[in-house]
PDB file of C-alpha atoms and ligand atoms in Angstrom:
ATOM      1  CA  MET A   1     -11.804 -18.886  55.164  1.00 49.00           C
ATOM      2  CA  SER A   2      -9.595 -16.972  57.608  1.00 53.00           C
ATOM      3  CA  GLU A   3      -8.596 -13.346  57.218  1.00 52.00           C
ATOM      4  CA  ASN A   4      -5.196 -14.222  55.710  1.00 53.00           C
ATOM      5  CA  ASP A   5      -6.412 -16.684  53.135  1.00 59.00           C
ATOM      6  CA  VAL A   6      -6.492 -15.613  49.521  1.00 57.00           C
ATOM      7  CA  ASP A   7      -9.723 -16.195  47.707  1.00 58.00           C
ATOM      8  CA  LEU A   8      -8.537 -17.719  44.445  1.00 55.00           C
ATOM      9  CA  LYS A   9     -12.007 -17.295  42.968  1.00 61.00           C
ATOM     10  CA  LEU A  10     -11.658 -13.496  42.952  1.00 58.00           C
ATOM     11  CA  LYS A  11     -10.918 -12.239  39.477  1.00 61.00           C
ATOM     12  CA  PRO A  12      -8.967  -8.999  38.990  1.00 62.00           C
ATOM     13  CA  LYS A  13     -11.357  -6.146  38.171  1.00 68.00           C
ATOM     14  CA  ASN A  14     -10.892  -4.031  35.065  1.00 75.00           C
ATOM     15  CA  LYS A  15      -8.680  -6.613  33.404  1.00 73.00           C
ATOM     16  CA  PRO A  16      -7.610  -4.870  30.192  1.00 79.00           C
ATOM     17  CA  LYS A  17      -9.038  -6.611  27.125  1.00 82.00           C
ATOM     18  CA  LEU A  18      -6.267  -6.671  24.529  1.00 85.00           C
ATOM     19  CA  GLU A  19      -7.659  -7.121  21.044  1.00 86.00           C
ATOM     20  CA  ARG A  20      -5.591  -9.297  18.783  1.00 87.00           C
ATOM     21  CA  PRO A  21      -4.316  -7.006  15.984  1.00 87.00           C
ATOM     22  CA  LYS A  22      -6.120  -7.625  12.693  1.00 93.00           C
ATOM     23  CA  LEU A  23      -4.220  -9.453   9.972  1.00 98.00           C
ATOM     24  CA  TYR A  24      -4.183  -8.158   6.397  1.00 98.00           C
ATOM     25  CA  LYS A  25      -4.114  -9.950   3.066  1.00 98.00           C
ATOM     26  CA  VAL A  26      -1.834  -8.743   0.282  1.00 98.00           C
ATOM     27  CA  ILE A  27      -3.659  -9.468  -2.979  1.00 98.00           C
ATOM     28  CA  LEU A  28      -2.076  -9.692  -6.423  1.00 99.00           C
ATOM     29  CA  VAL A  29      -4.413  -8.345  -9.117  1.00 99.00           C
ATOM     30  CA  ASN A  30      -4.321  -9.576 -12.716  1.00 98.00           C
ATOM     31  CA  ASP A  31      -3.925  -7.241 -15.696  1.00 98.00           C
ATOM     32  CA  ASP A  32      -3.477  -7.743 -19.433  1.00 98.00           C
ATOM     33  CA  PHE A  33      -0.103  -5.998 -19.796  1.00 98.00           C
ATOM     34  CA  THR A  34       2.445  -7.033 -17.168  1.00 98.00           C
ATOM     35  CA  PRO A  35       4.616  -9.916 -18.444  1.00 98.00           C
ATOM     36  CA  ARG A  36       4.282 -13.173 -16.498  1.00 98.00           C
ATOM     37  CA  ASP A  37       8.028 -13.407 -15.823  1.00 98.00           C
ATOM     38  CA  PHE A  38       8.055  -9.892 -14.422  1.00 98.00           C
ATOM     39  CA  VAL A  39       5.201 -10.738 -12.023  1.00 99.00           C
ATOM     40  CA  ILE A  40       7.134 -13.792 -10.800  1.00 99.00           C
ATOM     41  CA  MET A  41      10.300 -11.711 -10.344  1.00 98.00           C
ATOM     42  CA  VAL A  42       8.401  -9.129  -8.244  1.00 98.00           C
ATOM     43  CA  LEU A  43       6.812 -11.866  -6.123  1.00 98.00           C
ATOM     44  CA  MET A  44      10.211 -13.503  -5.526  1.00 98.00           C
ATOM     45  CA  SER A  45      12.002 -10.287  -4.584  1.00 98.00           C
ATOM     46  CA  VAL A  46       9.275  -8.577  -2.517  1.00 98.00           C
ATOM     47  CA  PHE A  47       7.734 -11.606  -0.808  1.00 98.00           C
ATOM     48  CA  ARG A  48      10.846 -13.833  -0.690  1.00 98.00           C
ATOM     49  CA  ILE A  49       9.060 -16.816  -2.214  1.00 98.00           C
ATOM     50  CA  SER A  50      10.530 -19.412  -4.579  1.00 98.00           C
ATOM     51  CA  GLU A  51      10.173 -19.258  -8.352  1.00 98.00           C
ATOM     52  CA  ASP A  52       7.832 -22.228  -8.150  1.00 98.00           C
ATOM     53  CA  ALA A  53       5.589 -20.540  -5.550  1.00 98.00           C
ATOM     54  CA  GLY A  54       5.738 -17.287  -7.552  1.00 98.00           C
ATOM     55  CA  TYR A  55       4.643 -19.101 -10.710  1.00 98.00           C
ATOM     56  CA  LYS A  56       1.681 -20.660  -8.881  1.00 98.00           C
ATOM     57  CA  VAL A  57       0.557 -17.342  -7.358  1.00 98.00           C
ATOM     58  CA  MET A  58       0.969 -15.532 -10.696  1.00 98.00           C
ATOM     59  CA  MET A  59      -1.004 -18.193 -12.604  1.00 98.00           C
ATOM     60  CA  THR A  60      -3.782 -18.171  -9.997  1.00 98.00           C
ATOM     61  CA  ALA A  61      -4.158 -14.385 -10.378  1.00 99.00           C
ATOM     62  CA  HIS A  62      -3.923 -14.731 -14.165  1.00 98.00           C
ATOM     63  CA  LYS A  63      -6.722 -17.312 -14.277  1.00 98.00           C
ATOM     64  CA  LEU A  64      -9.011 -16.128 -11.458  1.00 98.00           C
ATOM     65  CA  GLY A  65      -8.357 -12.362 -11.488  1.00 98.00           C
ATOM     66  CA  SER A  66      -6.556 -12.141  -8.149  1.00 98.00           C
ATOM     67  CA  CYS A  67      -4.640 -14.201  -5.608  1.00 98.00           C
ATOM     68  CA  VAL A  68      -3.723 -13.761  -1.932  1.00 98.00           C
ATOM     69  CA  VAL A  69       0.071 -13.632  -1.696  1.00 98.00           C
ATOM     70  CA  VAL A  70       0.534 -13.390   2.070  1.00 98.00           C
ATOM     71  CA  VAL A  71      -1.351 -12.626   5.302  1.00 98.00           C
ATOM     72  CA  CYS A  72       0.503 -10.463   7.821  1.00 98.00           C
ATOM     73  CA  ALA A  73       0.414  -7.356  10.029  1.00 97.00           C
ATOM     74  CA  ARG A  74      -1.106  -4.263   8.425  1.00 97.00           C
ATOM     75  CA  ASP A  75       2.089  -2.170   8.176  1.00 98.00           C
ATOM     76  CA  ILE A  76       4.033  -5.045   6.593  1.00 98.00           C
ATOM     77  CA  ALA A  77       1.177  -5.765   4.161  1.00 98.00           C
ATOM     78  CA  GLU A  78       1.007  -2.124   3.064  1.00 98.00           C
ATOM     79  CA  THR A  79       4.792  -1.837   2.692  1.00 98.00           C
ATOM     80  CA  LYS A  80       4.992  -5.003   0.568  1.00 98.00           C
ATOM     81  CA  ALA A  81       2.100  -3.920  -1.650  1.00 98.00           C
ATOM     82  CA  THR A  82       3.751  -0.510  -2.206  1.00 98.00           C
ATOM     83  CA  GLU A  83       7.144  -2.120  -2.935  1.00 98.00           C
ATOM     84  CA  GLY A  84       5.561  -4.356  -5.590  1.00 98.00           C
ATOM     85  CA  ILE A  85       3.606  -1.514  -7.190  1.00 98.00           C
ATOM     86  CA  ASP A  86       6.704   0.743  -7.241  1.00 98.00           C
ATOM     87  CA  LEU A  87       8.905  -1.921  -8.878  1.00 98.00           C
ATOM     88  CA  ALA A  88       6.268  -2.312 -11.597  1.00 98.00           C
ATOM     89  CA  LYS A  89       5.860   1.473 -12.053  1.00 98.00           C
ATOM     90  CA  GLU A  90       9.627   1.875 -12.512  1.00 98.00           C
ATOM     91  CA  ALA A  91       9.492  -0.766 -15.254  1.00 98.00           C
ATOM     92  CA  GLY A  92       6.408   0.829 -16.860  1.00 98.00           C
ATOM     93  CA  PHE A  93       3.897  -1.906 -15.972  1.00 98.00           C
ATOM     94  CA  PRO A  94       0.458  -1.457 -14.370  1.00 98.00           C
ATOM     95  CA  LEU A  95       0.865  -4.376 -11.928  1.00 98.00           C
ATOM     96  CA  MET A  96      -1.326  -3.854  -8.864  1.00 98.00           C
ATOM     97  CA  PHE A  97      -1.370  -5.181  -5.297  1.00 99.00           C
ATOM     98  CA  THR A  98      -4.136  -4.367  -2.830  1.00 98.00           C
ATOM     99  CA  THR A  99      -4.475  -5.011   0.896  1.00 98.00           C
ATOM    100  CA  GLU A 100      -7.581  -5.877   2.892  1.00 98.00           C
ATOM    101  CA  PRO A 101      -8.304  -7.062   6.425  1.00 98.00           C
ATOM    102  CA  GLU A 102      -8.775 -10.783   6.921  1.00 96.00           C
ATOM    103  CA  GLU A 103     -12.222 -11.860   8.183  1.00 82.00           C
TER     104      GLU A 103
HETATM  105  N1  TYC B   1      -2.142 -11.570 -17.354  1.00 73.67           N
HETATM  106  C1  TYC B   1      -0.747 -11.232 -17.557  1.00 73.67           C
HETATM  107  C2  TYC B   1      -0.320 -11.686 -18.944  1.00 73.67           C
HETATM  108  O1  TYC B   1      -0.965 -12.530 -19.540  1.00 73.67           O
HETATM  109  C3  TYC B   1       0.165 -11.856 -16.496  1.00 73.67           C
HETATM  110  C4  TYC B   1      -0.212 -11.413 -15.126  1.00 73.67           C
HETATM  111  C5  TYC B   1      -0.481 -12.373 -14.159  1.00 73.67           C
HETATM  112  C6  TYC B   1      -0.303 -10.083 -14.803  1.00 73.67           C
HETATM  113  C7  TYC B   1      -0.848 -11.995 -12.868  1.00 73.67           C
HETATM  114  C8  TYC B   1      -0.651  -9.668 -13.518  1.00 73.67           C
HETATM  115  O2  TYC B   1      -1.272 -10.268 -11.314  1.00 73.67           O
HETATM  116  C9  TYC B   1      -0.931 -10.638 -12.554  1.00 73.67           C
HETATM  117  N2  TYC B   1       0.806 -11.166 -19.423  1.00 73.67           N
END
């Protein structure tokens, strides 16, 4: 190799390792008080899902205790969970959403 040749095998030193940002689950939690139709309405308005999808998510939480609604960036997940909880609070229902990092 002459002086002017570039050694393509050389790797840049100190290449910054960018971690992929963690994704977060928004989880709908079942309770005994919030009406089913209200849960579906909250899911449709906060998460922009269809009535059919909302019904399926609601029934899964109703039967199993909880259901993942969406997986997204942490700030979006937390905002959506808060929006859902606040809508329920205003209407006097104890509906709960939680967020947790995806594995
Ligand atoms: N279990 C509620 C009822 O029977 C309905 C419900 C479903 C509430 C899902 C919350 O996350 C929930 N009225």
